[in-house]
XYZ file of C-alpha atoms in Angstrom:
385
model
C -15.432 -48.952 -27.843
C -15.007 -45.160 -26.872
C -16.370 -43.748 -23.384
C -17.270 -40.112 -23.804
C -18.564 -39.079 -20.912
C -21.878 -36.530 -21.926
C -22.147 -32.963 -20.858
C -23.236 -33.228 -17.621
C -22.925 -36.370 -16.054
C -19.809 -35.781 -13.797
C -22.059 -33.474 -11.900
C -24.836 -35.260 -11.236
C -22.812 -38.237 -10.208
C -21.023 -35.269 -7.901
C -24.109 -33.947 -6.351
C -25.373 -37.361 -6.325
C -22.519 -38.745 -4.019
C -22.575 -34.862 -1.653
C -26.032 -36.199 -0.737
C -25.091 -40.011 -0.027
C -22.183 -38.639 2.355
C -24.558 -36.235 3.871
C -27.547 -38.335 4.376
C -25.617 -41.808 4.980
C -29.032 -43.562 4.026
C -28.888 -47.492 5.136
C -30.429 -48.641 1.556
C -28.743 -46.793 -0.827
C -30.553 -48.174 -3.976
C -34.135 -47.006 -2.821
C -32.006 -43.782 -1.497
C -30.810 -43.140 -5.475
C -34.266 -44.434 -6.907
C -36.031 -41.420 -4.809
C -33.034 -38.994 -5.564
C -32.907 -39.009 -9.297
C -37.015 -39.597 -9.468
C -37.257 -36.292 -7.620
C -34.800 -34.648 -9.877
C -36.275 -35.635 -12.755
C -39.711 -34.068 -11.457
C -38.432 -31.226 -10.394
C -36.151 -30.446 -13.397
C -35.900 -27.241 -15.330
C -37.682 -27.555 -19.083
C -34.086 -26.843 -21.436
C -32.371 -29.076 -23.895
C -31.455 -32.606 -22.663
C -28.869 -34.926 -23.319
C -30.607 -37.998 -25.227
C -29.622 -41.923 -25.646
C -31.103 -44.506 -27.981
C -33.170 -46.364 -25.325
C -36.289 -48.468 -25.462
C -39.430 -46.443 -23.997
C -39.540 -46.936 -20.209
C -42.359 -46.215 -17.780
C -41.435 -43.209 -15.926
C -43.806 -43.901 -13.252
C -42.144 -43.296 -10.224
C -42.255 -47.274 -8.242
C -44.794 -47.502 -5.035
C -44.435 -49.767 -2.463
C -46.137 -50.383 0.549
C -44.262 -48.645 2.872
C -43.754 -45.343 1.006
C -45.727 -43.062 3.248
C -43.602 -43.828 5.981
C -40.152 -42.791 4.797
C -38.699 -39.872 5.521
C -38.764 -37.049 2.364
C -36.221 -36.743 0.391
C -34.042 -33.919 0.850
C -33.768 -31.133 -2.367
C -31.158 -31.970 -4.884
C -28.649 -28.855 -4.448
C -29.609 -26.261 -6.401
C -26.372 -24.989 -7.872
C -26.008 -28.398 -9.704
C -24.332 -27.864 -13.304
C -22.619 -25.094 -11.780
C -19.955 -26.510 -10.317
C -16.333 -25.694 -10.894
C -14.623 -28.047 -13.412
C -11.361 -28.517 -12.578
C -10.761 -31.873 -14.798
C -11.899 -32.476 -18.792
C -14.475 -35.039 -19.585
C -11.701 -36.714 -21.703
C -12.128 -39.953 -22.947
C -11.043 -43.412 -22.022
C -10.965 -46.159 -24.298
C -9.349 -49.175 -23.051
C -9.110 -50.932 -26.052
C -6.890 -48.611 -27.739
C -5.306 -48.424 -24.242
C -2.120 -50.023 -25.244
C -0.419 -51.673 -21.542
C 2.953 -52.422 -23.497
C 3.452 -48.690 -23.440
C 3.280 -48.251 -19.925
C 5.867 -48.998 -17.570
C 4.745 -50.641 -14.611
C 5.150 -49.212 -10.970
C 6.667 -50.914 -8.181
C 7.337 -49.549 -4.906
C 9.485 -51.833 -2.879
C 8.247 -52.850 0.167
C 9.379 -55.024 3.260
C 7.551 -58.063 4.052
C 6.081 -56.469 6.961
C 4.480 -53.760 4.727
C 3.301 -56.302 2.426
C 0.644 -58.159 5.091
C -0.596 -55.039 6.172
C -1.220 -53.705 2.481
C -3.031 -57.580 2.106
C -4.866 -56.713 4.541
C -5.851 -53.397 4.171
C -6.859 -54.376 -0.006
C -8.733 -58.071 1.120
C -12.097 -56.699 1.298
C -12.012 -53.327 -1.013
C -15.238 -53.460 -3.682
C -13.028 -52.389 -6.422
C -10.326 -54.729 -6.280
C -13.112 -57.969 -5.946
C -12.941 -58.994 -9.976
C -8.897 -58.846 -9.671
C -7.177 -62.152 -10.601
C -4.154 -63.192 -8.108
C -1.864 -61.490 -10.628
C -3.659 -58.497 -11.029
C -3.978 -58.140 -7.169
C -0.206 -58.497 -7.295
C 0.333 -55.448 -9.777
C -1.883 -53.672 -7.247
C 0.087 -54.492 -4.189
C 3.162 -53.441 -5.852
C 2.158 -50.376 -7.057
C 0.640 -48.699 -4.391
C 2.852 -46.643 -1.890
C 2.675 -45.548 1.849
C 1.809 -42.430 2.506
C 2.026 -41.496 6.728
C -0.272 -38.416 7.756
C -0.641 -36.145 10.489
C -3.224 -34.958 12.684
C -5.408 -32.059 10.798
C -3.878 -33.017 7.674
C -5.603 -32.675 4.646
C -5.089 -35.596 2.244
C -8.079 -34.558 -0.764
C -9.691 -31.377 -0.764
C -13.094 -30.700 -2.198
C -12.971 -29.425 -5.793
C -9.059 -30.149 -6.768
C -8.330 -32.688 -9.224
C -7.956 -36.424 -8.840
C -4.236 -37.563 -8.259
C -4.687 -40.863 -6.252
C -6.571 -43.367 -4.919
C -6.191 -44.103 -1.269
C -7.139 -47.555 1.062
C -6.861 -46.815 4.813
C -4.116 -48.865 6.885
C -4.711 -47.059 10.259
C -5.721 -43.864 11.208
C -8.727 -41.779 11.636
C -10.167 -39.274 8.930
C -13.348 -37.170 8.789
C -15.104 -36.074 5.384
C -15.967 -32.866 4.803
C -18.601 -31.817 2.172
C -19.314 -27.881 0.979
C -23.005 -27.987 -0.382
C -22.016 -24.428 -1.408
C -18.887 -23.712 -3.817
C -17.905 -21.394 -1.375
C -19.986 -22.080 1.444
C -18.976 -23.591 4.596
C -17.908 -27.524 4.955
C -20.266 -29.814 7.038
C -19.287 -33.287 8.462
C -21.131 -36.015 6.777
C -18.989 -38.787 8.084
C -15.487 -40.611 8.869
C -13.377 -43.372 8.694
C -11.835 -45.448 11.507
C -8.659 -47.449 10.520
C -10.033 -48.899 7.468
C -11.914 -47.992 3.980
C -10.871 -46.731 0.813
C -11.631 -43.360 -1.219
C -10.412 -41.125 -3.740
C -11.747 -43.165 -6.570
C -14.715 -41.390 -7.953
C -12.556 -38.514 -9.418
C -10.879 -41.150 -10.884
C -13.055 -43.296 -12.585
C -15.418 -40.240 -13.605
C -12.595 -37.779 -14.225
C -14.633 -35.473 -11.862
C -13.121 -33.547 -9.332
C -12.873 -34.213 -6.093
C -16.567 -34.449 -3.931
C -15.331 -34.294 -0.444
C -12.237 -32.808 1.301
C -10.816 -35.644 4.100
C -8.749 -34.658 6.822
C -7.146 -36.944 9.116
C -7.978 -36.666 12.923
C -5.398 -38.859 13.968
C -1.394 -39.973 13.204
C -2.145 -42.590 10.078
C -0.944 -44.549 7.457
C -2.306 -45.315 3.508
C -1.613 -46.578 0.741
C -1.585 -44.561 -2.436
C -2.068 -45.666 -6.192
C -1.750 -43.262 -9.138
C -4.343 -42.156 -11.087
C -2.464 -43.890 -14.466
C -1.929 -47.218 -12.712
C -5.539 -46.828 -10.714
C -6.810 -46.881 -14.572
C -4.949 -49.115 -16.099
C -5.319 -51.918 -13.924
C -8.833 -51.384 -12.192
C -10.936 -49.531 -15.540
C -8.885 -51.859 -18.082
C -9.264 -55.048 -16.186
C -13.186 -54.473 -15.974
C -13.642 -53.567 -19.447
C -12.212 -57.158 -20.495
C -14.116 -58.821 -17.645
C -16.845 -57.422 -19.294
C -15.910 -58.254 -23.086
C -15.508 -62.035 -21.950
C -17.720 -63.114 -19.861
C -20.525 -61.475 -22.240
C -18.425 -63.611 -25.023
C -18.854 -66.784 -22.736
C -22.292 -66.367 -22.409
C -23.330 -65.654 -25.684
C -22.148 -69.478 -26.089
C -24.848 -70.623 -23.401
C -27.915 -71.760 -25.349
C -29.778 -70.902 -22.303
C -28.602 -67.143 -22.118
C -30.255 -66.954 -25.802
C -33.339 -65.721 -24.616
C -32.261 -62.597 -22.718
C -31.270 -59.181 -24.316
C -28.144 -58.289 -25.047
C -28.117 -55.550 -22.242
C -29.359 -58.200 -19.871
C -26.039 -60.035 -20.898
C -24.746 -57.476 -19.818
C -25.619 -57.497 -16.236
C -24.968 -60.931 -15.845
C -21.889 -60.598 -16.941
C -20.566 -57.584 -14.589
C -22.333 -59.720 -11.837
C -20.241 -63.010 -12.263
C -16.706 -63.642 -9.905
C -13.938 -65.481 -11.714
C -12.642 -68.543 -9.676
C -10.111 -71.360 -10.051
C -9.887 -74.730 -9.006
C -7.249 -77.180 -8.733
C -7.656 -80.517 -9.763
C -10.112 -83.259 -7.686
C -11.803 -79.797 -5.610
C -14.498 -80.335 -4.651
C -16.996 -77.436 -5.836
C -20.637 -78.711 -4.530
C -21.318 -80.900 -2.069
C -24.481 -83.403 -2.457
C -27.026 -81.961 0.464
C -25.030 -78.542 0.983
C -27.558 -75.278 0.567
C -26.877 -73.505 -2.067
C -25.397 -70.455 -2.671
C -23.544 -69.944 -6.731
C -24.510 -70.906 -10.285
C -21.779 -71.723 -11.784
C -20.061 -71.427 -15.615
C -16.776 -73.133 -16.463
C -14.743 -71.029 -18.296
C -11.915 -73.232 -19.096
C -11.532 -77.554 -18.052
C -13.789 -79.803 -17.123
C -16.153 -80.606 -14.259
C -17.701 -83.853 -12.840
C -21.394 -84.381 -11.667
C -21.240 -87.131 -9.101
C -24.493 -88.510 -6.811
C -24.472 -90.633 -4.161
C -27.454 -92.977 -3.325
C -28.810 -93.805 -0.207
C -28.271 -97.458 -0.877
C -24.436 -96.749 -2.474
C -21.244 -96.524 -0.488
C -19.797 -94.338 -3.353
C -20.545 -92.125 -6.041
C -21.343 -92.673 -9.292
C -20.669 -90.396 -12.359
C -23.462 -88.977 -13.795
C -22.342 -85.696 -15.958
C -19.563 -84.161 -16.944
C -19.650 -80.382 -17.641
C -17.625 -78.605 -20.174
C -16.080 -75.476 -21.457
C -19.426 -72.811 -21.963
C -21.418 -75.138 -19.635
C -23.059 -74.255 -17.055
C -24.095 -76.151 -13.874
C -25.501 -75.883 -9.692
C -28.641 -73.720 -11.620
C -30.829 -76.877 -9.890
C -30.845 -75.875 -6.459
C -31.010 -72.115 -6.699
C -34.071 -72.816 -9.041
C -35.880 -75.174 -6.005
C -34.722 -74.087 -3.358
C -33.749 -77.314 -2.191
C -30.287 -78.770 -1.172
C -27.660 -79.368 -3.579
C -28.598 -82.788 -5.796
C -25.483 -84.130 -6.384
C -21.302 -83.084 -6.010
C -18.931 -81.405 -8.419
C -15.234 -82.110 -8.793
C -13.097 -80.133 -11.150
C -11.319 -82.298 -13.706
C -7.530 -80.588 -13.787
C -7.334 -77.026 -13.204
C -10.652 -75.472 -13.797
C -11.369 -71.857 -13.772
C -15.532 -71.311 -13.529
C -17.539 -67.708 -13.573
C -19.989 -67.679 -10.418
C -23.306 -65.580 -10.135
C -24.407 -65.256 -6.679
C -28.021 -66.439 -5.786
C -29.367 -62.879 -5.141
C -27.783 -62.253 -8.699
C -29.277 -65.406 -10.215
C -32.637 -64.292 -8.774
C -33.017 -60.768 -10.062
C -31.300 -61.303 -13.836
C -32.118 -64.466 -15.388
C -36.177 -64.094 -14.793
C -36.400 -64.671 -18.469
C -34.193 -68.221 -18.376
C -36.374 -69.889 -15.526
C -38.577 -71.877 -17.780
C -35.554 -72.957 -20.057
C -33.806 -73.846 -16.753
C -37.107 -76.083 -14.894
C -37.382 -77.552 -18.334
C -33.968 -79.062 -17.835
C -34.889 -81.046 -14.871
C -36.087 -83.872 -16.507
C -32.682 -84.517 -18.354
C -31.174 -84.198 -14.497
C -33.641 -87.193 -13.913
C -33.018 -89.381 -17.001
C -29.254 -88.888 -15.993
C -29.972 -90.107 -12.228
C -32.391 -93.158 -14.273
C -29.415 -94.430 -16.123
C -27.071 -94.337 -13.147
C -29.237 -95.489 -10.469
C -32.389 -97.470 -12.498
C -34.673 -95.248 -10.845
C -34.541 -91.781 -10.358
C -36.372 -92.856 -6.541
C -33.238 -94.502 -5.404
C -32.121 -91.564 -3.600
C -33.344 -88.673 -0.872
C -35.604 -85.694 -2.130
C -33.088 -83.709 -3.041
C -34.994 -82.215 -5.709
């Protein structure tokens, strides 16, 4: 799979992000659904850049509250006009062969390392990593110390780097203008992350930062930024969407829908005898296993223990029950040897599998002929359910 970015796009992402950093909106999904529906009503009639797509309803979305907000500010108007510094080359990351590439590591002392942990623990980008992945990325990044009025990116120059905060503070600057003058839209204060726009987009640079205060960060090339962060979501991607095309459930959506789901689930691992679910917890994760095994246990309000009712394998899928009722959890899970399982979120679960609710409620009453055969009656324990 190639990733030719069209004519185009790294500017509008550009402009795009100048208008985030200068309007700092609180919900930035309605903020992009009102930016881009303005721009495409106010756009110039000229050529366009077309994908195979379904028909969609360009009807601009009302809701209740829309006379109230604020109006949107103008997209800039200089927009395609832009200075390209950097070449929409392309990125394939299958043919990106990793044996090729020799793999950074900056020494560091152990007193460097806990502060890069915990500079990295709660960075967006770096969520999907695996424990070894998130070790490649602590050893390849490097400290870089600033000074006051020191200009670590500038607006317009190419992407070199990728940068996470580990004290300091830095102001962004933003030039609506090419040439005009630079307006504060915003800062930093001893933590964040940024550079990596240019770097995933090959775009140039959309804000200049300059430190306001004595700082440190840490620094990750723009190969190894690529290589590890671009790569490793590409073949998140490629097998999660091959785990759930082996759900029977999953059958019903559209391959694009796959899709989401699958750049929505977290990896996580188990060890053996953890327990996953707890009977009567809330609950907050669907859950796929992706390699092992995992136990279904209930307890009844008669029973001093357990008892076994399910045992989930490899493509399975299980803890759908509760986020479908809204009720507490119906029963425990307990991973069977090491067990690695793909979780969707129940805000995720919510707004992408729509189309799998009926499939999923119809499965209840195999949940109950499961608690029959254990129990005798499927009344022997609390509502649950």
């Amino acid at each position: 799979m190639n990733f030719e970015i069209p004519p185009g796009l790294t500017d509008l992402l550009q402009e795009f992000t100048v208008a985030v950093l200068r309007e700092r909106p609180r919900d930035l999904i309605k903020f992009a659904a009102e930016y881009f529906n303005k721009l495409y009503e106010d756009r110039p009639e000229g050529p366009m850049v077309n994908f195979a797509s379904p028909d969609l309803n360009d009807e601009p979305m009302q809701t209740e509250d829309s006379e109230d907000d604020e109006p949107m500010p103008d997209p800039p108007k200089n927009r395609y006009q832009r200075r390209k510094s950097v070449s929409a080359e392309r990125y394939d990351p299958e043919a990106d062969d990793e044996e090729g590439d020799k793999r950074m590591v900056y020494p560091k002392s152990d007193e460097q390392r806990k502060r890069l942990n915990e500079a990295v623990k709660n960075i967006l980008l770096f969520r999907s990593l695996d424990e070894e992945q998130m070790q490649e990325i602590i050893d390849a990044m490097f400290e870089k110390k600033v000074e006051v009025n020191e200009h670590v990116i500038d607006q317009g120059d190419d992407g070199d780097n990728f940068y996470v905060i580990d004290s300091g503070t830095y102001d962004i600057f933003v030039a609506l203008e090419e040439q005009g003058p630079s307006k504060c839209v915003g800062s930093y204060d001893n933590q964040g992350s940024f550079g990596e726009l240019a770097l995933m987009y090959n775009m140039p640079r959309a804000a200049t930062i300059i430190a306001t205060s004595t700082g440190s960060l840490w620094a990750m090339d723009r190969q190894t930024f690529r290589r590890i962060v671009l790569k490793n979501a590409f073949n998140k991607r490629k097998m999660y969407e091959t785990l759930l095309e082996s759900v029977p459930m999953l059958k019903t959506l559209e391959p694009y829908e796959r899709t989401n789901v699958a750049d929505a689930l977290q990896s996580r691992t188990y060890e053996d005898g953890y327990q996953i679910i707890q009977q009567g917890d809330a609950a907050d994760y669907m859950y796929f296993v992706e390699n092992g095994e995992v136990r279904i246990a209930v307890k009844a309000d008669s029973e001093e223990s357990e008892k076994e009712v399910n045992t989930i394998t490899k493509g399975q899928y299980f803890g759908e029950l509760a986020l479908l009722t809204k009720k507490p959890r119906a029963a425990s899970a307990y991973a069977v040897g090491t067990t690695r399982c793909a979780v969707l979120d129940v805000q995720a679960f919510e707004r992408l599998l729509g189309p799998c609710m009926e499939v999923m409620k119809r499965n209840i009453d195999e949940y109950d002929e499961q608690l029959v055969a254990a129990f005798g009656s499927k009344a022997s324990i609390s509502d649950l359910r």
